[in-house]
Tab-separated table of C-alpha atoms in Angstrom:
chain	number	residue	atom	x	y	z
Z	921	MET	CA	0.009	-0.026	0.003
Z	922	SER	CA	0.957	3.660	-0.374
Z	923	LEU	CA	1.252	5.891	2.699
Z	924	GLY	CA	1.218	9.618	2.857
Z	925	LEU	CA	1.496	11.869	5.949
Z	926	PHE	CA	-1.049	14.701	6.102
Z	927	ALA	CA	0.985	17.176	8.098
Z	928	GLN	CA	-1.316	19.484	10.030
Z	929	MET	CA	1.074	20.396	12.762
Z	930	ALA	CA	-1.301	21.287	15.575
Z	931	GLY	CA	-2.814	17.831	14.944
Z	932	HIS	CA	-5.864	16.802	13.033
Z	933	HIS	CA	-8.073	16.515	16.105
Z	934	VAL	CA	-9.352	20.015	16.870
Z	935	ALA	CA	-8.218	19.525	20.547
Z	936	GLY	CA	-5.076	17.518	19.782
Z	937	TRP	CA	-2.807	20.485	20.549
Z	938	ARG	CA	-4.034	20.397	24.165
Z	939	HIS	CA	-2.453	17.061	24.901
Z	940	PRO	CA	0.517	17.299	27.312
Z	941	ASP	CA	2.743	15.532	24.758
Z	942	ALA	CA	1.711	17.655	21.787
Z	943	GLN	CA	4.207	20.103	20.288
Z	944	ALA	CA	1.739	22.188	18.308
Z	945	GLY	CA	2.607	24.749	15.653
Z	946	GLY	CA	2.370	25.181	11.943
Z	947	GLU	CA	5.352	27.575	12.103
Z	948	ASN	CA	7.563	25.343	14.266
Z	949	PHE	CA	10.227	24.314	11.799
Z	950	GLU	CA	12.143	22.093	14.163
Z	951	LEU	CA	8.950	20.008	14.779
Z	952	ILE	CA	8.134	19.931	11.084
Z	953	ARG	CA	11.648	18.762	10.259
Z	954	HIS	CA	11.452	15.990	12.830
Z	955	VAL	CA	8.095	14.814	11.536
Z	956	ALA	CA	9.270	14.851	7.951
Z	957	ARG	CA	12.331	12.823	8.854
Z	958	THR	CA	10.194	10.414	10.861
Z	959	ALA	CA	7.995	9.944	7.795
Z	960	GLU	CA	11.057	9.252	5.713
Z	961	ARG	CA	12.308	6.839	8.341
Z	962	GLY	CA	8.990	5.008	7.919
Z	963	THR	CA	9.564	4.959	4.124
Z	964	PHE	CA	6.358	6.971	3.412
Z	965	ASP	CA	5.529	7.863	-0.159
Z	966	LEU	CA	4.581	11.482	0.555
Z	967	PHE	CA	4.805	14.269	3.066
Z	968	PHE	CA	1.783	16.435	2.257
Z	969	LEU	CA	1.042	20.045	3.238
Z	970	ALA	CA	-2.508	21.262	2.767
Z	971	ASP	CA	-3.047	24.986	2.416
Z	972	GLY	CA	-5.830	27.584	2.586
Z	973	LEU	CA	-6.073	31.229	1.612
Z	974	THR	CA	-8.073	32.642	4.588
Z	975	THR	CA	-7.875	32.476	8.384
Z	976	GLY	CA	-9.657	33.700	11.497
Z	977	ALA	CA	-9.798	33.296	15.269
Z	978	ASP	CA	-12.291	30.402	14.857
Z	979	ALA	CA	-10.101	28.453	12.386
Z	980	HIS	CA	-8.856	24.968	13.197
Z	981	PRO	CA	-5.623	25.293	15.231
Z	982	SER	CA	-3.682	23.664	12.440
Z	983	THR	CA	-4.814	26.152	9.911
Z	984	VAL	CA	-5.036	29.438	11.756
Z	985	ALA	CA	-1.359	30.205	11.170
Z	986	ARG	CA	1.005	28.154	8.980
Z	987	LEU	CA	4.019	28.628	6.745
Z	988	GLU	CA	3.644	28.940	2.950
Z	989	PRO	CA	3.953	25.314	1.756
Z	990	LEU	CA	6.340	25.734	-1.213
Z	991	VAL	CA	8.822	27.679	0.833
Z	992	LEU	CA	8.572	25.119	3.573
Z	993	LEU	CA	8.981	22.149	1.259
Z	994	SER	CA	12.074	23.716	-0.265
Z	995	ALA	CA	13.574	23.848	3.196
Z	996	LEU	CA	12.589	20.249	3.851
Z	997	ALA	CA	14.157	19.158	0.578
Z	998	MET	CA	17.514	20.005	2.176
Z	999	VAL	CA	16.979	17.673	5.151
Z	1000	THR	CA	15.296	14.688	3.441
Z	1001	THR	CA	16.430	12.525	0.552
Z	1002	HIS	CA	13.619	10.137	-0.609
Z	1003	ILE	CA	10.191	11.104	0.531
Z	1004	GLY	CA	7.837	12.925	-1.902
Z	1005	LEU	CA	7.176	16.547	-1.023
Z	1006	ALA	CA	3.524	17.541	-1.754
Z	1007	ALA	CA	1.805	20.906	-1.407
Z	1008	THR	CA	-1.535	22.404	-2.204
Z	1009	ALA	CA	-1.885	25.197	-4.718
Z	1010	SER	CA	-5.139	26.705	-5.996
Z	1011	THR	CA	-6.333	26.656	-9.602
Z	1012	THR	CA	-8.816	29.414	-8.917
Z	1013	TYR	CA	-6.514	31.857	-7.141
Z	1014	GLY	CA	-3.293	31.487	-9.052
Z	1015	GLU	CA	-1.708	31.596	-12.485
Z	1016	PRO	CA	-0.702	28.503	-14.414
Z	1017	PHE	CA	2.707	29.834	-15.363
Z	1018	HIS	CA	3.578	30.640	-11.788
Z	1019	THR	CA	2.343	27.235	-10.478
Z	1020	ALA	CA	4.229	25.389	-13.258
Z	1021	ARG	CA	7.394	27.344	-12.356
Z	1022	VAL	CA	7.363	26.828	-8.592
Z	1023	PHE	CA	6.671	23.097	-8.759
Z	1024	ALA	CA	9.254	22.575	-11.487
Z	1025	SER	CA	11.760	24.429	-9.336
Z	1026	LEU	CA	10.848	22.283	-6.292
Z	1027	ASP	CA	11.297	19.203	-8.396
Z	1028	HIS	CA	14.810	20.269	-9.422
Z	1029	ILE	CA	15.828	21.412	-5.959
Z	1030	SER	CA	14.586	18.159	-4.343
Z	1031	GLY	CA	16.085	15.797	-6.915
Z	1032	GLY	CA	12.646	14.909	-8.412
Z	1033	ARG	CA	10.385	14.723	-5.342
Z	1034	ALA	CA	7.686	17.350	-5.915
Z	1035	ALA	CA	3.974	16.717	-5.955
Z	1036	TRP	CA	1.126	19.255	-6.538
Z	1037	ASN	CA	-2.211	18.986	-4.856
Z	1038	ALA	CA	-4.409	20.844	-7.328
Z	1039	VAL	CA	-7.469	22.273	-5.632
Z	1040	THR	CA	-10.256	24.595	-6.834
Z	1041	THR	CA	-10.600	26.432	-3.486
Z	1042	SER	CA	-14.045	25.817	-2.081
Z	1043	TYR	CA	-14.461	28.872	0.181
Z	1044	ALA	CA	-16.083	31.971	-1.335
Z	1045	ARG	CA	-14.416	34.144	1.267
Z	1046	SER	CA	-11.058	33.489	-0.441
Z	1047	ALA	CA	-12.085	35.982	-3.192
Z	1048	ALA	CA	-11.750	38.920	-0.767
Z	1049	ASN	CA	-8.008	38.301	-0.495
Z	1050	PHE	CA	-7.240	38.347	-4.244
Z	1051	THR	CA	-8.881	41.475	-5.646
Z	1052	ARG	CA	-11.509	39.354	-7.350
Z	1053	GLY	CA	-15.205	39.788	-7.852
Z	1054	GLU	CA	-17.509	36.835	-7.336
Z	1055	HIS	CA	-16.112	33.397	-6.322
Z	1056	PRO	CA	-16.764	31.098	-9.257
Z	1057	ALA	CA	-19.511	28.483	-8.845
Z	1058	HIS	CA	-18.592	24.859	-8.209
Z	1059	ASP	CA	-18.768	23.464	-11.774
Z	1060	GLU	CA	-17.069	26.550	-13.205
Z	1061	ARG	CA	-14.150	26.105	-10.786
Z	1062	TYR	CA	-13.690	22.604	-12.160
Z	1063	ALA	CA	-13.808	23.879	-15.741
Z	1064	ILE	CA	-11.112	26.453	-14.866
Z	1065	ALA	CA	-9.068	23.691	-13.159
Z	1066	GLU	CA	-9.185	21.482	-16.215
Z	1067	GLU	CA	-7.793	24.162	-18.513
Z	1068	TYR	CA	-5.287	25.199	-15.771
Z	1069	LEU	CA	-3.914	21.629	-15.420
Z	1070	ASP	CA	-3.528	21.222	-19.128
Z	1071	ILE	CA	-1.520	24.482	-19.330
Z	1072	VAL	CA	0.723	23.501	-16.394
Z	1073	ARG	CA	1.534	20.152	-17.864
Z	1074	GLY	CA	2.154	21.780	-21.282
Z	1075	LEU	CA	4.570	24.235	-19.706
Z	1076	TRP	CA	6.456	21.419	-17.930
Z	1077	ASP	CA	7.080	20.060	-21.431
Z	1078	SER	CA	8.625	23.343	-22.686
Z	1079	PHE	CA	12.138	21.950	-22.688
Z	1080	GLU	CA	12.754	18.512	-23.990
Z	1081	ASP	CA	15.065	16.298	-21.944
Z	1082	GLY	CA	18.626	17.331	-22.727
Z	1083	ALA	CA	17.656	20.649	-24.280
Z	1084	VAL	CA	20.153	22.508	-22.062
Z	1085	VAL	CA	23.262	21.287	-23.856
Z	1086	LYS	CA	25.927	23.717	-22.550
Z	1087	ASP	CA	28.151	23.129	-25.578
Z	1088	LYS	CA	31.109	25.436	-24.986
Z	1089	ALA	CA	32.831	24.600	-28.225
Z	1090	ALA	CA	29.804	25.275	-30.359
Z	1091	ASN	CA	28.761	28.271	-28.231
Z	1092	VAL	CA	25.261	26.669	-27.719
Z	1093	TYR	CA	23.720	26.762	-24.269
Z	1094	VAL	CA	20.166	25.629	-25.243
Z	1095	ASP	CA	19.275	23.673	-28.346
Z	1096	PRO	CA	16.484	25.817	-29.891
Z	1097	ALA	CA	15.029	22.804	-31.709
Z	1098	ARG	CA	14.258	21.268	-28.289
Z	1099	LEU	CA	12.628	24.299	-26.702
Z	1100	HIS	CA	8.845	24.649	-27.344
Z	1101	THR	CA	6.337	27.463	-26.990
Z	1102	LEU	CA	2.894	26.446	-25.688
Z	1103	ASN	CA	0.871	29.251	-27.324
Z	1104	HIS	CA	-2.239	28.481	-25.321
Z	1105	THR	CA	-5.392	30.564	-25.789
Z	1106	GLY	CA	-8.450	29.232	-24.058
Z	1107	ARG	CA	-11.685	30.220	-22.267
Z	1108	TYR	CA	-9.987	31.341	-19.043
Z	1109	PHE	CA	-6.244	31.686	-19.790
Z	1110	SER	CA	-3.844	32.928	-22.429
Z	1111	VAL	CA	-0.313	31.625	-21.838
Z	1112	LYS	CA	2.462	31.806	-24.435
Z	1113	GLY	CA	5.432	30.108	-22.777
Z	1114	PRO	CA	7.890	28.546	-22.851
Z	1115	LEU	CA	8.467	28.025	-19.152
Z	1116	ASN	CA	11.776	29.467	-17.831
Z	1117	VAL	CA	12.583	26.273	-15.964
Z	1118	SER	CA	13.873	23.198	-17.772
Z	1119	ARG	CA	11.851	19.962	-17.737
Z	1120	PRO	CA	11.428	18.616	-14.183
Z	1121	PRO	CA	13.391	15.471	-13.261
Z	1122	GLN	CA	10.132	13.508	-12.910
Z	1123	GLY	CA	8.912	14.845	-16.288
Z	1124	HIS	CA	5.894	16.123	-14.474
Z	1125	PRO	CA	5.636	16.403	-10.625
Z	1126	VAL	CA	3.042	14.013	-9.225
Z	1127	ILE	CA	-0.477	15.474	-9.497
Z	1128	ILE	CA	-2.818	14.995	-6.560
Z	1129	GLN	CA	-6.528	15.929	-6.375
Z	1130	ALA	CA	-9.098	15.750	-3.604
Z	1131	GLY	CA	-12.415	16.409	-5.336
Z	1132	SER	CA	-15.082	13.736	-4.833
Z	1133	SER	CA	-18.047	15.428	-6.677
Z	1134	GLU	CA	-18.916	14.256	-10.186
Z	1135	PRO	CA	-16.783	16.985	-11.868
Z	1136	GLY	CA	-14.006	16.222	-9.366
Z	1137	GLN	CA	-14.003	12.559	-10.101
Z	1138	ASP	CA	-13.937	13.164	-13.884
Z	1139	LEU	CA	-11.022	15.577	-13.503
Z	1140	ALA	CA	-9.156	13.043	-11.336
Z	1141	ALA	CA	-9.839	10.194	-13.782
Z	1142	ARG	CA	-8.390	12.309	-16.600
Z	1143	THR	CA	-5.410	14.004	-14.971
Z	1144	ALA	CA	-4.525	12.839	-11.434
Z	1145	ASP	CA	-1.851	10.475	-10.175
Z	1146	VAL	CA	-3.174	10.406	-6.600
Z	1147	VAL	CA	-6.595	11.089	-5.107
Z	1148	PHE	CA	-7.010	12.123	-1.477
Z	1149	THR	CA	-10.568	11.440	-0.296
Z	1150	ALA	CA	-12.728	10.944	2.768
Z	1151	GLN	CA	-15.088	7.987	3.337
Z	1152	GLN	CA	-16.390	6.687	6.637
Z	1153	THR	CA	-17.339	3.100	5.736
Z	1154	PHE	CA	-15.773	0.288	3.737
Z	1155	GLU	CA	-18.804	0.194	1.414
Z	1156	GLU	CA	-18.542	3.919	0.717
Z	1157	GLY	CA	-14.808	3.633	0.120
Z	1158	ARG	CA	-15.217	0.751	-2.309
Z	1159	GLU	CA	-18.032	2.531	-4.183
Z	1160	PHE	CA	-15.893	5.655	-4.561
Z	1161	TYR	CA	-12.848	3.576	-5.632
Z	1162	ARG	CA	-14.875	1.746	-8.350
Z	1163	SER	CA	-16.448	5.068	-9.488
Z	1164	VAL	CA	-13.208	6.899	-10.066
Z	1165	LYS	CA	-11.312	3.928	-11.532
Z	1166	GLY	CA	-14.288	3.113	-13.760
Z	1167	ARG	CA	-14.065	6.539	-15.431
Z	1168	MET	CA	-10.432	6.181	-16.506
Z	1169	ALA	CA	-10.949	4.031	-19.626
Z	1170	ARG	CA	-12.727	6.870	-21.351
Z	1171	TYR	CA	-9.489	8.903	-21.095
Z	1172	GLY	CA	-7.294	6.043	-22.229
Z	1173	ARG	CA	-5.799	5.495	-18.817
Z	1174	ASP	CA	-5.043	2.278	-16.922
Z	1175	PRO	CA	-6.730	2.206	-13.476
Z	1176	SER	CA	-3.349	1.192	-11.887
Z	1177	SER	CA	-1.951	4.624	-12.829
Z	1178	LEU	CA	-4.125	6.346	-10.214
Z	1179	HIS	CA	-3.690	5.780	-6.499
Z	1180	ILE	CA	-6.766	6.409	-4.296
Z	1181	MET	CA	-5.699	7.251	-0.730
Z	1182	PRO	CA	-8.508	7.965	1.848
Z	1183	GLY	CA	-7.645	9.968	4.977
Z	1184	VAL	CA	-7.390	8.036	8.229
Z	1185	CYS	CA	-6.922	9.387	11.734
Z	1186	PRO	CA	-5.305	6.680	13.876
Z	1187	VAL	CA	-5.550	6.992	17.624
Z	1188	ILE	CA	-3.019	4.437	18.916
Z	1189	GLY	CA	-2.623	2.861	22.366
Z	1190	ARG	CA	-0.505	-0.009	23.592
Z	1191	THR	CA	-3.795	-1.615	24.625
Z	1192	GLU	CA	-7.372	-1.123	23.407
Z	1193	GLU	CA	-8.224	0.431	26.734
Z	1194	GLU	CA	-5.381	2.925	26.437
Z	1195	ALA	CA	-6.489	3.924	22.952
Z	1196	ARG	CA	-10.122	4.300	24.055
Z	1197	ALA	CA	-9.033	6.487	26.970
Z	1198	LEU	CA	-6.860	8.669	24.740
Z	1199	TYR	CA	-9.674	9.192	22.297
Z	1200	ALA	CA	-12.149	9.981	25.106
Z	1201	GLN	CA	-9.652	12.432	26.526
Z	1202	LEU	CA	-9.358	14.244	23.228
Z	1203	GLN	CA	-13.114	14.328	22.761
Z	1204	GLY	CA	-13.501	15.648	26.276
Z	1205	TRP	CA	-11.305	18.697	25.455
Z	1206	ILE	CA	-13.486	19.829	22.476
Z	1207	ASP	CA	-14.761	23.290	22.676
Z	1208	PRO	CA	-18.436	23.025	21.482
Z	1209	ALA	CA	-18.332	26.491	19.854
Z	1210	ALA	CA	-15.151	25.619	17.934
Z	1211	ALA	CA	-16.560	22.220	16.919
Z	1212	LEU	CA	-19.813	23.796	15.679
Z	1213	ALA	CA	-17.786	26.359	13.717
Z	1214	LEU	CA	-15.797	23.506	12.136
Z	1215	LEU	CA	-18.907	21.550	11.318
Z	1216	SER	CA	-20.574	24.656	9.790
Z	1217	ASP	CA	-17.417	25.118	7.672
Z	1218	ARG	CA	-17.636	21.509	6.386
Z	1219	LEU	CA	-21.348	21.729	5.650
Z	1220	GLY	CA	-21.213	25.200	4.097
Z	1221	HIS	CA	-24.018	26.455	6.365
Z	1222	ASP	CA	-24.026	27.944	9.839
Z	1223	VAL	CA	-25.702	25.377	12.090
Z	1224	SER	CA	-24.871	26.986	15.442
Z	1225	GLY	CA	-28.501	28.033	15.991
Z	1226	TYR	CA	-30.031	24.564	15.700
Z	1227	PRO	CA	-30.762	22.227	18.677
Z	1228	LEU	CA	-27.727	20.115	19.400
Z	1229	ASP	CA	-29.504	16.895	20.380
Z	1230	GLU	CA	-31.860	16.782	17.385
Z	1231	PRO	CA	-31.098	15.327	13.943
Z	1232	LEU	CA	-29.200	17.376	11.421
Z	1233	PRO	CA	-31.708	19.719	9.794
Z	1234	ASP	CA	-32.414	19.711	6.038
Z	1235	LEU	CA	-29.997	22.157	4.449
Z	1236	PRO	CA	-29.772	23.356	0.856
Z	1237	GLN	CA	-26.863	22.084	-1.201
Z	1238	SER	CA	-23.708	24.056	-0.528
Z	1239	ASP	CA	-21.458	25.253	-3.331
Z	1240	GLN	CA	-18.531	24.918	-0.906
Z	1241	LEU	CA	-17.080	21.457	-0.159
Z	1242	ARG	CA	-19.996	19.877	-1.930
Z	1243	SER	CA	-18.751	16.266	-1.670
Z	1244	ARG	CA	-17.744	16.685	1.991
Z	1245	ALA	CA	-21.087	18.158	2.912
Z	1246	LYS	CA	-22.867	15.285	1.227
Z	1247	LEU	CA	-20.672	12.678	2.990
Z	1248	LEU	CA	-21.496	14.152	6.396
Z	1249	THR	CA	-25.170	14.544	5.656
Z	1250	ASP	CA	-25.450	10.990	4.392
Z	1251	LEU	CA	-23.582	9.742	7.473
Z	1252	ALA	CA	-25.906	11.634	9.808
Z	1253	ARG	CA	-29.008	10.292	8.084
Z	1254	ARG	CA	-27.685	6.720	7.931
Z	1255	GLU	CA	-26.524	6.513	11.523
Z	1256	GLY	CA	-29.260	8.677	13.062
Z	1257	LEU	CA	-26.728	11.176	14.374
Z	1258	THR	CA	-27.686	14.323	16.255
Z	1259	LEU	CA	-25.947	17.601	15.534
Z	1260	ARG	CA	-23.894	17.033	18.634
Z	1261	ASP	CA	-22.860	13.558	17.499
Z	1262	LEU	CA	-21.787	14.952	14.138
Z	1263	TYR	CA	-19.759	17.853	15.477
Z	1264	TYR	CA	-17.875	15.472	17.811
Z	1265	LEU	CA	-17.013	13.360	14.770
Z	1266	VAL	CA	-15.930	16.270	12.595
Z	1267	ALA	CA	-13.842	17.694	15.414
Z	1268	GLY	CA	-11.877	14.451	15.510
Z	1269	ALA	CA	-10.739	14.470	11.908
Z	1270	ARG	CA	-12.848	16.953	9.878
Z	1271	GLY	CA	-14.979	14.224	8.378
Z	1272	HIS	CA	-12.239	11.656	7.751
Z	1273	ARG	CA	-12.290	8.124	9.177
Z	1274	ILE	CA	-11.095	7.717	12.800
Z	1275	VAL	CA	-9.566	4.395	13.772
Z	1276	TRP	CA	-8.588	3.839	17.394
Z	1277	GLY	CA	-7.062	0.797	18.974
Z	1278	THR	CA	-3.797	-1.131	19.307
Z	1279	PRO	CA	-1.231	-1.093	16.541
Z	1280	GLU	CA	-2.539	-4.455	15.374
Z	1281	GLN	CA	-6.115	-3.131	15.223
Z	1282	VAL	CA	-5.042	-0.078	13.292
Z	1283	ALA	CA	-3.078	-2.316	10.878
Z	1284	ASP	CA	-6.188	-4.553	10.525
Z	1285	ALA	CA	-8.369	-1.598	9.624
Z	1286	LEU	CA	-5.949	-0.475	6.852
Z	1287	GLU	CA	-5.508	-4.004	5.528
Z	1288	GLU	CA	-9.269	-4.531	5.240
Z	1289	TRP	CA	-9.712	-1.503	2.962
Z	1290	PHE	CA	-6.515	-2.176	0.940
Z	1291	THR	CA	-7.111	-5.878	0.282
Z	1292	GLY	CA	-10.854	-5.338	-0.162
Z	1293	GLY	CA	-10.574	-2.899	-3.085
Z	1294	ALA	CA	-11.501	0.282	-1.234
Z	1295	ALA	CA	-8.026	1.953	-1.201
Z	1296	ASP	CA	-4.615	1.840	-2.785
Z	1297	GLY	CA	-3.136	3.454	0.350
Z	1298	PHE	CA	-3.867	6.014	2.988
Z	1299	ASN	CA	-3.242	9.539	3.986
Z	1300	ILE	CA	-2.348	9.337	7.691
Z	1301	MET	CA	-3.744	12.119	9.826
Z	1302	PRO	CA	-2.400	11.911	13.378
Z	1303	PRO	CA	-4.527	13.502	16.115
Z	1304	PHE	CA	-1.443	15.358	17.344
Z	1305	PHE	CA	2.355	15.489	16.825
Z	1306	PRO	CA	4.868	14.104	17.283
Z	1307	GLY	CA	3.955	11.230	19.627
Z	1308	GLN	CA	1.024	9.768	17.814
Z	1309	PHE	CA	2.873	9.794	14.488
Z	1310	ASP	CA	5.988	8.359	16.062
Z	1311	ASP	CA	3.779	5.541	17.363
Z	1312	PHE	CA	2.413	4.924	13.866
Z	1313	VAL	CA	5.848	4.623	12.363
Z	1314	ASP	CA	7.381	2.644	15.164
Z	1315	LEU	CA	4.456	0.353	15.939
Z	1316	VAL	CA	2.046	0.095	12.973
Z	1317	VAL	CA	4.483	0.243	10.057
Z	1318	PRO	CA	6.462	-2.891	11.211
Z	1319	ILE	CA	3.203	-4.852	11.341
Z	1320	LEU	CA	2.295	-3.802	7.811
Z	1321	ARG	CA	5.777	-4.837	6.664
Z	1322	ARG	CA	5.522	-8.196	8.380
Z	1323	ARG	CA	2.230	-8.822	6.601
Z	1324	GLY	CA	3.811	-7.919	3.228
Z	1325	LEU	CA	1.540	-4.902	2.871
Z	1326	PHE	CA	4.251	-2.210	2.829
Z	1327	ARG	CA	7.786	-1.743	1.609
Z	1328	GLN	CA	10.792	-2.657	3.732
Z	1329	HIS	CA	12.881	0.120	2.268
Z	1330	TYR	CA	12.769	2.628	-0.585
Z	1331	GLU	CA	13.585	1.224	-4.015
Z	1332	GLY	CA	13.595	4.586	-5.803
Z	1333	THR	CA	14.201	8.240	-4.984
Z	1334	THR	CA	11.095	9.956	-6.374
Z	1335	PRO	CA	7.333	9.670	-5.580
Z	1336	ARG	CA	6.758	8.484	-9.203
Z	1337	GLU	CA	9.051	5.575	-8.452
Z	1338	HIS	CA	7.522	4.949	-5.016
Z	1339	LEU	CA	4.027	4.856	-6.576
Z	1340	GLY	CA	5.021	2.872	-9.682
Z	1341	LEU	CA	4.047	5.724	-12.056
Z	1342	ALA	CA	5.626	6.079	-15.478
Z	1343	ARG	CA	7.444	9.201	-16.373
Z	1344	PRO	CA	5.210	11.216	-18.681
Z	1345	GLU	CA	6.184	11.551	-22.374
Z	1346	ASN	CA	6.864	15.104	-23.523
Z	1347	ARG	CA	3.850	16.156	-25.575
Z	1348	PHE	CA	5.978	18.043	-28.105
Z	1349	VAL	CA	8.208	14.986	-28.742
Z	1350	LYS	CA	5.161	12.819	-28.996
Z	1351	ALA	CA	3.495	15.190	-31.427
Z	1352	THR	CA	6.664	15.248	-33.670
Z	1353	ALA	CA	6.939	11.439	-33.544
Z	1354	SER	CA	3.305	11.025	-34.722
Z	1355	THR	CA	3.650	13.405	-37.720
């Protein structure tokens, strides 16, 4: 299986930072460096930094203040050697040329370890920070993202491999026949190119997506290498897995070229009783107002005025986080959860699956989904750092290795190699070969 670390440094549990052993802080570089090295010691495929474009006093402790991810990953590239370095960048609030340039640069700096989590930015409030008018509607954001991704991948192909020849005798630094101009003019963007960074070592940095709506699944089936997702039950996970993989044939892609990695928050104890007590302790520290704010954020509607011990009210469809809102609504209806039940669940891992127990029980839970066709791997979301992640690497990973479910050591140096993904062919070379 594939394993990524979702590094939210105050912990994924909304109250994780309050644990006596927690070293919280999205701006604590020493902690982040330790955690990245621990993930590499555990031979993880990816170290992943999410990002957002707004904040406020009621934001999740892990998101209220955090370092810019590309700057941070460039620093981590200097203290790691194998693990993939993944960061979020928006296709709604950004420019394709800039995005192509920074991820190509990270790929060169890191020796071919960059990965881009392409997001459409769900929150309408983001527009206020970018001198924009209206926040685009859900389906239009995905239309923008589709064009954006095509441009970025085209710009990464600007230089053919070996185009920078540095021939001193011939006085030729770059072979002009192997440098290509994109000349893109589309509905949303006009980008001439070429990119002013040579072709990344991986050809293209790994592309990650997290959308689970219909447009999101289609975009992932056409363009993504990895999908981060959130499902609560094995049946939901397998249904999503089959849905996305089943779309790939129409784009001429093999299902094995896309890795689906649900988020999992493991709460680990040496005994089942210890794990249960830790989870109860974390739940007991939840501030109801903060949990309601987080649930409202996930649902796209303010639910703070509704009775806490009654079922989730009927809410109109939100244009923000559409798939996550549906997942939580479906869960509440299926399990008969009250609003209080639901906010306790969301406070634990923002709608992702929570697994608590001994290392063996956590390994069992991962194995069931992996061998049952519900996941190719998992995005691990510790409730707090560093202790709970140290326990995952030191206690759970050896069990997965003994069972033959996870690598004993790295066999490559790039996330494409870790994930078994082919290096993409340069589109300009391919076009020339076909004419």
